[in-house]
Amino acid sequence: MEKDTQGIIKMQVVISNAEDAAENAQSLIDKINEAKALAGELASLCEKVEVDNFKS
């Protein structure tokens, strides 16, 4: 009986750790997507500066 309880507790810890890992992975994906969007904005600004400098 005690072994069963310990096994259940260990499985709950494993599940909790897996849930935390999934949340961390989702957070990382969100940050990567945000960085990609910012990189796109930066590239657009650089192109504009390049064009403006070329016109001058």
mmCIF file of C-alpha atoms in Angstrom:
data_model
loop_
_atom_site.group_PDB
_atom_site.id
_atom_site.type_symbol
_atom_site.label_atom_id
_atom_site.label_comp_id
_atom_site.label_asym_id
_atom_site.label_seq_id
_atom_site.Cartn_x
_atom_site.Cartn_y
_atom_site.Cartn_z
ATOM 1 C CA MET A 1 0.000 0.000 0.000
ATOM 2 C CA GLU A 2 2.756 2.452 0.942
ATOM 3 C CA LYS A 3 4.644 1.559 -2.231
ATOM 4 C CA ASP A 4 1.536 2.321 -4.279
ATOM 5 C CA THR A 5 1.194 5.700 -2.582
ATOM 6 C CA GLN A 6 4.858 6.517 -3.246
ATOM 7 C CA GLY A 7 4.428 5.482 -6.885
ATOM 8 C CA ILE A 8 1.375 7.699 -7.256
ATOM 9 C CA ILE A 9 3.208 10.649 -5.687
ATOM 10 C CA LYS A 10 6.181 10.115 -8.015
ATOM 11 C CA MET A 11 3.852 10.010 -11.031
ATOM 12 C CA GLN A 12 2.174 13.239 -9.862
ATOM 13 C CA VAL A 13 5.603 14.884 -9.647
ATOM 14 C CA VAL A 14 6.487 13.618 -13.133
ATOM 15 C CA ILE A 15 3.197 14.946 -14.524
ATOM 16 C CA SER A 16 3.692 18.293 -12.780
ATOM 17 C CA ASN A 17 7.215 18.559 -14.183
ATOM 18 C CA ALA A 18 5.934 17.718 -17.661
ATOM 19 C CA GLU A 19 3.256 20.401 -17.371
ATOM 20 C CA ASP A 20 5.880 22.939 -16.266
ATOM 21 C CA ALA A 21 8.098 21.946 -19.190
ATOM 22 C CA ALA A 22 5.181 22.386 -21.607
ATOM 23 C CA GLU A 23 4.440 25.844 -20.185
ATOM 24 C CA ASN A 24 8.110 26.807 -20.468
ATOM 25 C CA ALA A 25 8.221 25.543 -24.048
ATOM 26 C CA GLN A 26 5.124 27.560 -24.952
ATOM 27 C CA SER A 27 6.624 30.652 -23.335
ATOM 28 C CA LEU A 28 9.811 30.138 -25.339
ATOM 29 C CA ILE A 29 7.807 29.742 -28.567
ATOM 30 C CA ASP A 30 5.956 32.980 -27.779
ATOM 31 C CA LYS A 31 9.247 34.802 -27.162
ATOM 32 C CA ILE A 32 10.730 33.433 -30.400
ATOM 33 C CA ASN A 33 7.678 34.611 -32.341
ATOM 34 C CA GLU A 34 7.948 38.038 -30.713
ATOM 35 C CA ALA A 35 11.646 38.206 -31.606
ATOM 36 C CA LYS A 36 10.844 37.232 -35.208
ATOM 37 C CA ALA A 37 8.265 40.008 -35.412
ATOM 38 C CA LEU A 38 10.741 42.528 -33.993
ATOM 39 C CA ALA A 39 13.414 41.332 -36.422
ATOM 40 C CA GLY A 40 10.974 41.875 -39.281
ATOM 41 C CA GLU A 41 10.213 45.396 -38.078
ATOM 42 C CA LEU A 42 13.930 46.122 -37.745
ATOM 43 C CA ALA A 43 14.608 44.805 -41.257
ATOM 44 C CA SER A 44 11.829 47.007 -42.596
ATOM 45 C CA LEU A 45 13.279 50.068 -40.863
ATOM 46 C CA CYS A 46 16.754 49.263 -42.201
ATOM 47 C CA GLU A 47 15.378 49.002 -45.741
ATOM 48 C CA LYS A 48 13.652 52.364 -45.322
ATOM 49 C CA VAL A 49 16.868 53.991 -44.083
ATOM 50 C CA GLU A 50 18.757 52.433 -46.997
ATOM 51 C CA VAL A 51 16.241 53.798 -49.503
ATOM 52 C CA ASP A 52 16.239 57.217 -47.845
ATOM 53 C CA ASN A 53 20.035 57.321 -47.903
ATOM 54 C CA PHE A 54 20.099 56.274 -51.543
ATOM 55 C CA LYS A 55 17.688 59.086 -52.465
ATOM 56 C CA SER A 56 19.832 61.702 -50.672
#
